[in-house]
JSON list of C-alpha atoms in Angstrom, two decimals:
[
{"chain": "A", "resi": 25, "resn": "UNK", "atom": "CA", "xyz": [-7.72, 0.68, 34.82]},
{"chain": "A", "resi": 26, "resn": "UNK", "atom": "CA", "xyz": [-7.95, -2.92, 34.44]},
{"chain": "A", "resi": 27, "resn": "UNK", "atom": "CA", "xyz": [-7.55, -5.07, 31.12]},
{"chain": "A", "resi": 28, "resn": "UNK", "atom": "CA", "xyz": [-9.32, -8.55, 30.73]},
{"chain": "A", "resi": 29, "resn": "UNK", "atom": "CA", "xyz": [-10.31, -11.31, 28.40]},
{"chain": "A", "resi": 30, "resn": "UNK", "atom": "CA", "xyz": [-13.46, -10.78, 26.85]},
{"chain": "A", "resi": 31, "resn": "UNK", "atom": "CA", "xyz": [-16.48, -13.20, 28.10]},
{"chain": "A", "resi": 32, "resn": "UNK", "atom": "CA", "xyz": [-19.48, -13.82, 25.47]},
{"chain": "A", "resi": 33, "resn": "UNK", "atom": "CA", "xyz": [-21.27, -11.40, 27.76]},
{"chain": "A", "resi": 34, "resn": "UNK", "atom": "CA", "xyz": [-19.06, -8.52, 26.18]},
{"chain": "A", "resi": 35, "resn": "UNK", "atom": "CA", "xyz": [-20.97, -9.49, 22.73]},
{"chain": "A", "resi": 36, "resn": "UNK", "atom": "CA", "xyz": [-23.00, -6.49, 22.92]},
{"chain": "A", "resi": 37, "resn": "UNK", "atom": "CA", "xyz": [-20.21, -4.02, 23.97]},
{"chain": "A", "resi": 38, "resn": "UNK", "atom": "CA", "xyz": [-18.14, -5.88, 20.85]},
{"chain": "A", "resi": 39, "resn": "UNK", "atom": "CA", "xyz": [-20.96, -4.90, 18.55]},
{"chain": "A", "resi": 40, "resn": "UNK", "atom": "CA", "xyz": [-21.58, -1.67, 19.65]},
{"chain": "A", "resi": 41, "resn": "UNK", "atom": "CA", "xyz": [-17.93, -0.73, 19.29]},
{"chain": "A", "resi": 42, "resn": "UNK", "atom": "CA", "xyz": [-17.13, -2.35, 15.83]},
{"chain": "A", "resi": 43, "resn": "UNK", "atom": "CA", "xyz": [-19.96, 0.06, 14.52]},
{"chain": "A", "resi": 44, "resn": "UNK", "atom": "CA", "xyz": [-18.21, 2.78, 16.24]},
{"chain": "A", "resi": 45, "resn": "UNK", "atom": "CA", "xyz": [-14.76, 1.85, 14.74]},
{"chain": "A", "resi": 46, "resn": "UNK", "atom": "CA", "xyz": [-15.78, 1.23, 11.04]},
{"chain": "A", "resi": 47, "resn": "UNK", "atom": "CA", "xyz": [-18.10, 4.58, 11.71]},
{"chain": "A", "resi": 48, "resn": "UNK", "atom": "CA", "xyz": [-21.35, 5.87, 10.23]},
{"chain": "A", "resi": 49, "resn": "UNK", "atom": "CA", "xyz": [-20.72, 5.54, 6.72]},
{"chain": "A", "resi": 50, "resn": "UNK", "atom": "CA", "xyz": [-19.73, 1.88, 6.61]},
{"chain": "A", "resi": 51, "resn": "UNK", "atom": "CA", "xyz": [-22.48, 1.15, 9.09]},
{"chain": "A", "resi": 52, "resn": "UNK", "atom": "CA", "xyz": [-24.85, 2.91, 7.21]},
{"chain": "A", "resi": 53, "resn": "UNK", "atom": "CA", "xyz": [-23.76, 0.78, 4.14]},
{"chain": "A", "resi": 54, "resn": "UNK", "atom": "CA", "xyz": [-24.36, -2.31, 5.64]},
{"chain": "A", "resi": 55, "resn": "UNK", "atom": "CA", "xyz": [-27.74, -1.36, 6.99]},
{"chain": "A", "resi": 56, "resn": "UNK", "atom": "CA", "xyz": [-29.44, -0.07, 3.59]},
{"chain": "A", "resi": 57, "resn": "UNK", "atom": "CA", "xyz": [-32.05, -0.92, 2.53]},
{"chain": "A", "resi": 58, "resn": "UNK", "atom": "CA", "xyz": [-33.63, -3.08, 4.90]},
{"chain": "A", "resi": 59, "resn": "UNK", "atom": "CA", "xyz": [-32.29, -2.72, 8.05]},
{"chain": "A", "resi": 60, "resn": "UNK", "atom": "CA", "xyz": [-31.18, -0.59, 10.65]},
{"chain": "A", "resi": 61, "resn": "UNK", "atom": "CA", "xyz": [-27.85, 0.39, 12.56]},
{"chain": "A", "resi": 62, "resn": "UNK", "atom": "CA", "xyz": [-29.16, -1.76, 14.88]},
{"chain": "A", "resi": 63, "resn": "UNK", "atom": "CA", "xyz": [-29.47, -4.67, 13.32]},
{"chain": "A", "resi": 64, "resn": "UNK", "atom": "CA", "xyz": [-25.57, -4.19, 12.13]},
{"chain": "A", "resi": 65, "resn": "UNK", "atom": "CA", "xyz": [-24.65, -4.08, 16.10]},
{"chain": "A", "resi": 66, "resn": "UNK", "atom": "CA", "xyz": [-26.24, -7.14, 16.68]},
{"chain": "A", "resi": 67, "resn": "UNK", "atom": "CA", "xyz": [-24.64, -8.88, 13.34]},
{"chain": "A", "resi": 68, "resn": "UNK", "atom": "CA", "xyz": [-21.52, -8.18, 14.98]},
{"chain": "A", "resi": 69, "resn": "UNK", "atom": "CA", "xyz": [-22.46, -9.16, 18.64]},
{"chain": "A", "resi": 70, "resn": "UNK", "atom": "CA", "xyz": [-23.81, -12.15, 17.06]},
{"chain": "A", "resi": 71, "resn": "UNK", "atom": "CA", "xyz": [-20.18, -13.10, 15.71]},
{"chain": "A", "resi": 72, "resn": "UNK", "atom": "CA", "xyz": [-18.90, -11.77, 18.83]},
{"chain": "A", "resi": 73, "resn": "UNK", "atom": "CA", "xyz": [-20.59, -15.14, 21.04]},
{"chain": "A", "resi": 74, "resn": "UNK", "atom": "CA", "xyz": [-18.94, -17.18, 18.76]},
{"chain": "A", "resi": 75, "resn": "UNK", "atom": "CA", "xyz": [-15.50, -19.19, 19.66]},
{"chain": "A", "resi": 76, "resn": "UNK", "atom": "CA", "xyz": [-14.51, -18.84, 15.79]},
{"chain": "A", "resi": 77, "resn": "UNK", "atom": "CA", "xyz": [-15.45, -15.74, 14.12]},
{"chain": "A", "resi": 78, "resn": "UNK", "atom": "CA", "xyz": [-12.88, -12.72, 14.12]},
{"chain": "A", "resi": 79, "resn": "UNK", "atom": "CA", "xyz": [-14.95, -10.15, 16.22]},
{"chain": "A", "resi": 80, "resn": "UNK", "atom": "CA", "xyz": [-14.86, -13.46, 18.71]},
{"chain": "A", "resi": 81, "resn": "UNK", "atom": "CA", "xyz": [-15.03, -12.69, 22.23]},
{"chain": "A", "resi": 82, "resn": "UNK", "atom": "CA", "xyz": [-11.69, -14.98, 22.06]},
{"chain": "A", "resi": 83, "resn": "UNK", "atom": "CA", "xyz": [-9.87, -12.32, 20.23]},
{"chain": "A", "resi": 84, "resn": "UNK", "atom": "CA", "xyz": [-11.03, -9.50, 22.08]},
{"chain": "A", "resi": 85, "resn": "UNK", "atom": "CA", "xyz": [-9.43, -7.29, 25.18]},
{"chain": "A", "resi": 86, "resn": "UNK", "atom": "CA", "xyz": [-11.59, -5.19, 27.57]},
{"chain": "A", "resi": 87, "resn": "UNK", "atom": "CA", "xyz": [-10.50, -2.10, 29.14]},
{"chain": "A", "resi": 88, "resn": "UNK", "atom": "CA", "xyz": [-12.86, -1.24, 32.26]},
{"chain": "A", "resi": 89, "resn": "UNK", "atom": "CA", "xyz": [-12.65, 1.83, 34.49]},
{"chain": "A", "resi": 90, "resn": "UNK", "atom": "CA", "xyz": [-11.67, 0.50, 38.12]},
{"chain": "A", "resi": 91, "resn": "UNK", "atom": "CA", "xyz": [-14.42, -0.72, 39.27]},
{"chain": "A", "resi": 92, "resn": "UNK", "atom": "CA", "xyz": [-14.99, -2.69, 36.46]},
{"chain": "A", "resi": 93, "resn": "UNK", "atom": "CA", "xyz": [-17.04, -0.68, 34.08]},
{"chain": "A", "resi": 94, "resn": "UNK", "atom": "CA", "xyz": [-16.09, -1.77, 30.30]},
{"chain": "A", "resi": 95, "resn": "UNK", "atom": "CA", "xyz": [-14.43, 1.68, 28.90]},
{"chain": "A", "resi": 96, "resn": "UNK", "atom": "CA", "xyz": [-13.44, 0.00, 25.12]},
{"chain": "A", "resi": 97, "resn": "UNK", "atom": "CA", "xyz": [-12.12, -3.08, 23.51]},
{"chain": "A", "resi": 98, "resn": "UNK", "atom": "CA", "xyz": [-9.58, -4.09, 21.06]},
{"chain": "A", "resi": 99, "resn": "UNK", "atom": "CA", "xyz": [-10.21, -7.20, 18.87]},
{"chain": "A", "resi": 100, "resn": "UNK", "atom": "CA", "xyz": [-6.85, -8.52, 17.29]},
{"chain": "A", "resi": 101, "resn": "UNK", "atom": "CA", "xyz": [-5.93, -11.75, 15.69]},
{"chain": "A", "resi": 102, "resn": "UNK", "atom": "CA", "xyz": [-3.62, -13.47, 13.60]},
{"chain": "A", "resi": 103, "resn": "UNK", "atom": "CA", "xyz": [-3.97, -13.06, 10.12]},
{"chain": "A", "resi": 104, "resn": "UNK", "atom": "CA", "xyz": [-3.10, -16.19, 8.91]},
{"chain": "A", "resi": 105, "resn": "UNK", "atom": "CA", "xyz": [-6.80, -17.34, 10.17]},
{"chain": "A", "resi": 106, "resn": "UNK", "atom": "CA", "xyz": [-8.80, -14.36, 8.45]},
{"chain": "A", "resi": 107, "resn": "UNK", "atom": "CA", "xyz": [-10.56, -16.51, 5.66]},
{"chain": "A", "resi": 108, "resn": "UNK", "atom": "CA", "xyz": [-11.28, -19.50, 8.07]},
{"chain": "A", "resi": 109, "resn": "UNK", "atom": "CA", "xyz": [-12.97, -17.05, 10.27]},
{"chain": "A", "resi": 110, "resn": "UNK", "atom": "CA", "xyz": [-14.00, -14.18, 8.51]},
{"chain": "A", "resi": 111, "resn": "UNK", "atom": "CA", "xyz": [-16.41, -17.16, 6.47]},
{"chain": "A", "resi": 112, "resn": "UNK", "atom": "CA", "xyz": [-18.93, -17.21, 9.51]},
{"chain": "A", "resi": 113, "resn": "UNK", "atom": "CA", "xyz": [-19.05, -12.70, 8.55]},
{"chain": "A", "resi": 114, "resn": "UNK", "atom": "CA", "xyz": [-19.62, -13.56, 5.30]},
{"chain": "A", "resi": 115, "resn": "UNK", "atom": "CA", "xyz": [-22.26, -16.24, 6.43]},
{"chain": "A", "resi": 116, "resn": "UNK", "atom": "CA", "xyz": [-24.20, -13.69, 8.80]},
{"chain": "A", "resi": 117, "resn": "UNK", "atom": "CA", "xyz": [-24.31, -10.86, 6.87]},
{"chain": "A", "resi": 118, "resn": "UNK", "atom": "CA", "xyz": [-26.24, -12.90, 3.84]},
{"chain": "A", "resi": 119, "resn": "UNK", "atom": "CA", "xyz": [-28.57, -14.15, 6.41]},
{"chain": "A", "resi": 120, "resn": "UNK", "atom": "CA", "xyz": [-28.82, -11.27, 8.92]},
{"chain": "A", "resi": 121, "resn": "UNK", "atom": "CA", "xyz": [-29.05, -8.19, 6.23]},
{"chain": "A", "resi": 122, "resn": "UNK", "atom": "CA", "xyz": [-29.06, -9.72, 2.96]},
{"chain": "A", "resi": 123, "resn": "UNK", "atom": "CA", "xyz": [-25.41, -8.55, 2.36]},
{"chain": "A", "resi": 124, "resn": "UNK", "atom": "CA", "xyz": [-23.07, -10.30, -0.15]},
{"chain": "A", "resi": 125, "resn": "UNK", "atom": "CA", "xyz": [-20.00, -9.46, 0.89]},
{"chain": "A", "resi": 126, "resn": "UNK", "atom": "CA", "xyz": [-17.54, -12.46, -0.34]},
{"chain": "A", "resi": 127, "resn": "UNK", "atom": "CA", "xyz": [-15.91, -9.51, -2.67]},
{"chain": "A", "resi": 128, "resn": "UNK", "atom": "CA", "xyz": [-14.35, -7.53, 0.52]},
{"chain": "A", "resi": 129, "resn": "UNK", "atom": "CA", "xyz": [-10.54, -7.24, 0.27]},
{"chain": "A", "resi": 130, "resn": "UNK", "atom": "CA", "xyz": [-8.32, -8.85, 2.92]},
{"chain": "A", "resi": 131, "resn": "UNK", "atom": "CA", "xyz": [-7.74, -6.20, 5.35]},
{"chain": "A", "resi": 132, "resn": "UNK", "atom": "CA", "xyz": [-4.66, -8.44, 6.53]},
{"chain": "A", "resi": 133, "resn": "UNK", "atom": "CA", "xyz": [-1.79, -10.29, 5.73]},
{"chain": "A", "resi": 134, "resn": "UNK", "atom": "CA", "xyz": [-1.17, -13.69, 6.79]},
{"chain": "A", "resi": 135, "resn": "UNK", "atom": "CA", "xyz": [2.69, -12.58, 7.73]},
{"chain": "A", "resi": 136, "resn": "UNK", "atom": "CA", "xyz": [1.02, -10.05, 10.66]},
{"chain": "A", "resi": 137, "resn": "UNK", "atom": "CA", "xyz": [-0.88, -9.91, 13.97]},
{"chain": "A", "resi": 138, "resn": "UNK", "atom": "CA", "xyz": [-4.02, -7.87, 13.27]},
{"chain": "A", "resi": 139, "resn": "UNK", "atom": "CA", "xyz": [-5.66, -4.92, 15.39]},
{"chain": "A", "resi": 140, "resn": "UNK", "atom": "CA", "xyz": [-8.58, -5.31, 13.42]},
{"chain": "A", "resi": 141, "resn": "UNK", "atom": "CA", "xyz": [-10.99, -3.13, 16.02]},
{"chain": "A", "resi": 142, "resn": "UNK", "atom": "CA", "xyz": [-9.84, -0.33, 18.66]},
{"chain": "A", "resi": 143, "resn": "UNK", "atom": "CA", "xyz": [-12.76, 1.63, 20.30]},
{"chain": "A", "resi": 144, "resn": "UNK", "atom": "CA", "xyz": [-13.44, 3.27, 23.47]},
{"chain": "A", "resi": 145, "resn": "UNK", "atom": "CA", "xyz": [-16.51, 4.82, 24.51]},
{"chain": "A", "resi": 146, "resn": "UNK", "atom": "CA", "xyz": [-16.88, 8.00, 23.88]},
{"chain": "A", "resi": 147, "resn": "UNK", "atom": "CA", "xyz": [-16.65, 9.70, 27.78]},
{"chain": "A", "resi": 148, "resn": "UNK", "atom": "CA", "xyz": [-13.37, 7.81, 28.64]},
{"chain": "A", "resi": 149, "resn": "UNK", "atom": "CA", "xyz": [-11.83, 8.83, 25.61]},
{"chain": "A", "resi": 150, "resn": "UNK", "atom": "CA", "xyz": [-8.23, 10.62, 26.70]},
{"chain": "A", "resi": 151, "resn": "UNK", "atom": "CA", "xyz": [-7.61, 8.85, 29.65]},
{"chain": "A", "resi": 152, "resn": "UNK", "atom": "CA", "xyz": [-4.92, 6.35, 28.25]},
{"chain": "A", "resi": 153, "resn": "UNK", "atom": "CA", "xyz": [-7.30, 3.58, 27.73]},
{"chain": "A", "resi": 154, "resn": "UNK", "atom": "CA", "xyz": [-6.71, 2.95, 23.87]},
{"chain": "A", "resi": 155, "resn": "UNK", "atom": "CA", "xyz": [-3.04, 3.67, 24.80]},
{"chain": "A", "resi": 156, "resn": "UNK", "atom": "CA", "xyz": [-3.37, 0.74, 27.29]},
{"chain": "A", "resi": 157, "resn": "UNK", "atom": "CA", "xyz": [-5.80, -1.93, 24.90]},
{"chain": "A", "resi": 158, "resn": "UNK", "atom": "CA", "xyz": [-2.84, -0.89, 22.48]},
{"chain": "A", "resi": 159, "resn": "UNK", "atom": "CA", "xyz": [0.22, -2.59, 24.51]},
{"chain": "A", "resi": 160, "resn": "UNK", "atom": "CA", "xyz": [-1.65, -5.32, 25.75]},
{"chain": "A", "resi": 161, "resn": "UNK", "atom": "CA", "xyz": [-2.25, -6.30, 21.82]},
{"chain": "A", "resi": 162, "resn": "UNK", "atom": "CA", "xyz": [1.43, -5.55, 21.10]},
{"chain": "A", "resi": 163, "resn": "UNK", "atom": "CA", "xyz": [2.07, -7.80, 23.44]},
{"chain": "A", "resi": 164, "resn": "UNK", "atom": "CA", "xyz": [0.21, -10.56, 22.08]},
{"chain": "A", "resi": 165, "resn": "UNK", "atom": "CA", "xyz": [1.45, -9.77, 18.53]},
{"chain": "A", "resi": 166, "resn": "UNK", "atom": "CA", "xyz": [4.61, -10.63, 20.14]},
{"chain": "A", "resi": 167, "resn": "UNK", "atom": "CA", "xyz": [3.95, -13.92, 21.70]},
{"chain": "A", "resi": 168, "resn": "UNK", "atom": "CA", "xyz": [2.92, -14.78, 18.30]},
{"chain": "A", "resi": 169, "resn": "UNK", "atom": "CA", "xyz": [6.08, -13.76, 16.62]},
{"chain": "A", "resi": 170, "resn": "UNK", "atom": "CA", "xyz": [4.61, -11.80, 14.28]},
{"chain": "A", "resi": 171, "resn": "UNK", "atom": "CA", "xyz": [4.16, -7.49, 13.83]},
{"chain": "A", "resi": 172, "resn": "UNK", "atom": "CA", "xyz": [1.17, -6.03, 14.83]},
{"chain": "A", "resi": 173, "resn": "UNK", "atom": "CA", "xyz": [-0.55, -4.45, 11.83]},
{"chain": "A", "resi": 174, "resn": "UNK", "atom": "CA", "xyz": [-3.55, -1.97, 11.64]},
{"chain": "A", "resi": 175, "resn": "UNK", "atom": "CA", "xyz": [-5.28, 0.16, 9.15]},
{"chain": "A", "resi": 176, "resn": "UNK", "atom": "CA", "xyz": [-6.23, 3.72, 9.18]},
{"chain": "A", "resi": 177, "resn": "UNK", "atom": "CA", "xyz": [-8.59, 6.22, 7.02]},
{"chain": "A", "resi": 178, "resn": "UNK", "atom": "CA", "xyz": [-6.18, 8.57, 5.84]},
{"chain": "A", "resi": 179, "resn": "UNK", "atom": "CA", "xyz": [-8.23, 11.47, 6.96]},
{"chain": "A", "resi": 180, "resn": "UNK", "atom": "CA", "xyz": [-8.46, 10.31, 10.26]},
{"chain": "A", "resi": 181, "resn": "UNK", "atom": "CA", "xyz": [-5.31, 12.35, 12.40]},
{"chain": "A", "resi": 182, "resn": "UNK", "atom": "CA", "xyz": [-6.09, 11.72, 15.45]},
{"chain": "A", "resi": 183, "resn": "UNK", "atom": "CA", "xyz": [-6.21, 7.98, 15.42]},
{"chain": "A", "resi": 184, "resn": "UNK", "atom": "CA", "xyz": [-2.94, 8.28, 13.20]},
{"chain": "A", "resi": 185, "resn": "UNK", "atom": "CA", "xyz": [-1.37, 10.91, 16.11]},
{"chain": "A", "resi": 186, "resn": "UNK", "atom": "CA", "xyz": [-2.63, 8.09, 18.52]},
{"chain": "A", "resi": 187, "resn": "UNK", "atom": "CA", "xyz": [-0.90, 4.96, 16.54]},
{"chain": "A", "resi": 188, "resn": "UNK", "atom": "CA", "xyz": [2.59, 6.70, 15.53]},
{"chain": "A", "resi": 189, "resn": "UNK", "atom": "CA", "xyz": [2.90, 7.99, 19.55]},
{"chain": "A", "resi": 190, "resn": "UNK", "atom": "CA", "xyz": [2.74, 3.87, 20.19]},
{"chain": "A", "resi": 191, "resn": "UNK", "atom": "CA", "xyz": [5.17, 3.52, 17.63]},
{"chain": "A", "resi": 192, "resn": "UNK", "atom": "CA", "xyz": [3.29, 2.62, 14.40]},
{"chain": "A", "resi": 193, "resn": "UNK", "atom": "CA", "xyz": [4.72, 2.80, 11.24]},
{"chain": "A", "resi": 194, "resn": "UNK", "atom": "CA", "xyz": [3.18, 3.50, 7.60]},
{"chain": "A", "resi": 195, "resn": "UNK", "atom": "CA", "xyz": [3.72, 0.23, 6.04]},
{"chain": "A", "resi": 196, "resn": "UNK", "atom": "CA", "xyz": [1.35, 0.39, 2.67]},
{"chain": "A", "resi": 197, "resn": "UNK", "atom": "CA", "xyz": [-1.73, 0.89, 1.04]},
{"chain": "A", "resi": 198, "resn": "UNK", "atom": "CA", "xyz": [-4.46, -1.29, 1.33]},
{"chain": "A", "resi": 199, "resn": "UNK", "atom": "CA", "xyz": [-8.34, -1.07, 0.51]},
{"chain": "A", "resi": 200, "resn": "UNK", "atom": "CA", "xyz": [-10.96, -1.78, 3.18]},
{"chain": "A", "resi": 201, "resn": "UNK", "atom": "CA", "xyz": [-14.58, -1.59, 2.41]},
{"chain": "A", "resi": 202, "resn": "UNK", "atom": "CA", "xyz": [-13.80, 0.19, -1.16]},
{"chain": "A", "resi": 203, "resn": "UNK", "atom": "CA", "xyz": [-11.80, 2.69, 0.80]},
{"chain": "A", "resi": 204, "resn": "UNK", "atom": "CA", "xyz": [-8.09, 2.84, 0.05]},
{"chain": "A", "resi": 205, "resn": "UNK", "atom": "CA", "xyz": [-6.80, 2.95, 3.88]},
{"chain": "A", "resi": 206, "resn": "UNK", "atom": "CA", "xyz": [-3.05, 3.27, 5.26]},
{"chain": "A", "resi": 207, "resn": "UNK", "atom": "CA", "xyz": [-1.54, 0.17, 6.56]},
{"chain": "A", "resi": 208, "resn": "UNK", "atom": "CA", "xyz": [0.32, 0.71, 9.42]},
{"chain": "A", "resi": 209, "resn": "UNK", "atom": "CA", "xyz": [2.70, -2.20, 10.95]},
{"chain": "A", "resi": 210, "resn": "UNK", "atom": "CA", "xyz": [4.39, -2.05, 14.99]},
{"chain": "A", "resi": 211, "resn": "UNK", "atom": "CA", "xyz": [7.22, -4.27, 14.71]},
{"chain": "A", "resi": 212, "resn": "UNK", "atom": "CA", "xyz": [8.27, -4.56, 18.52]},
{"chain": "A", "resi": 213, "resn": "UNK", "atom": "CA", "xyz": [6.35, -5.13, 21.90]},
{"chain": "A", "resi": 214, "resn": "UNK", "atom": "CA", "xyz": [6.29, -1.46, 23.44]}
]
């Protein structure tokens, strides 16, 4: 397995797996009326060309199989930038969908690294590669001196068996998207 820098040529791939990661309902959500699930993938791939946006290519991780073929990605800044950056979501959504969506709660805290996306395609799921995008983002949450925080639906056990096996932590409540989510925090480089 190899882990690289996302390029803006990943946009697509970025899109396609924030859709996955905030699943059908949210997607669904952003699509009504008007538009389609679609159109919501490229909103985010969109973002994902930019040098500035949170689901930037800059603050994204690939995982590809060994000979290259992208298996997932993990997008993960610092949360002290979120409303600088999360202004050009708000910005796209108005014009792309005809979304309003200035109300969202932070899903971050300016005091934490955040994994804000973790997805890997579906048919090289169990083969360590979220494991993998996981510890390379720990490690950057390190270099940056801060812990690296994530949230999780609480009915979702597998990706909570996944985070607490890399050492996660339940650290509070927090909404995300109207959905009260668990905030989980890793507070050392595994």
């Amino acid at each position: 397995m190899i882990i690289r820098e996302a390029t803006p040529a990943d946009a697509r791939l970025i899109g396609l797996s924030i859709t996955t990661a905030i699943g059908d309902d949210i997607t669904d959500s952003l699509a009504a009326p008007d538009h389609s699930r679609e159109d919501v993938v490229e909103l985010f791939a969109t973002l994902a060309r930019l040098d500035d946006t949170q689901y930037s290519y800059r603050n994204t991780l690939v995982v590809c199989d060994d000979d290259g073929t992208p298996a997932g990605v993990a997008i993960a800044y610092d949360g002290a930038c979120l409303h600088e950056m999360r202004q050009h979501f708000f910005e796209a959504a108005l014009k792309m969908l005809g979304k309003d969506m200035t109300g969202v709660d932070d899903e971050c805290t300016p005091d934490e690294f955040y994994l804000d996306t973790l997805a890997v395609v579906p048919d090289r799921r169990g083969r360590g590669y979220a494991q993998a995008l996981i510890s390379a983002t720990a490690e950057r949450a390190h270099k940056s001196g801060k812990p690296l925080g994530l949230l999780v639906e609480k009915e979702n056990r597998p990706a909570r068996r996944l985070y607490e096996k890399c050492g996660f932590k339940f650290y509070d409540e927090r909404p995300f998207a109207f959905v009260m989510m668990d905030h989980l925090r890793l507070t050392a480089a595994r």
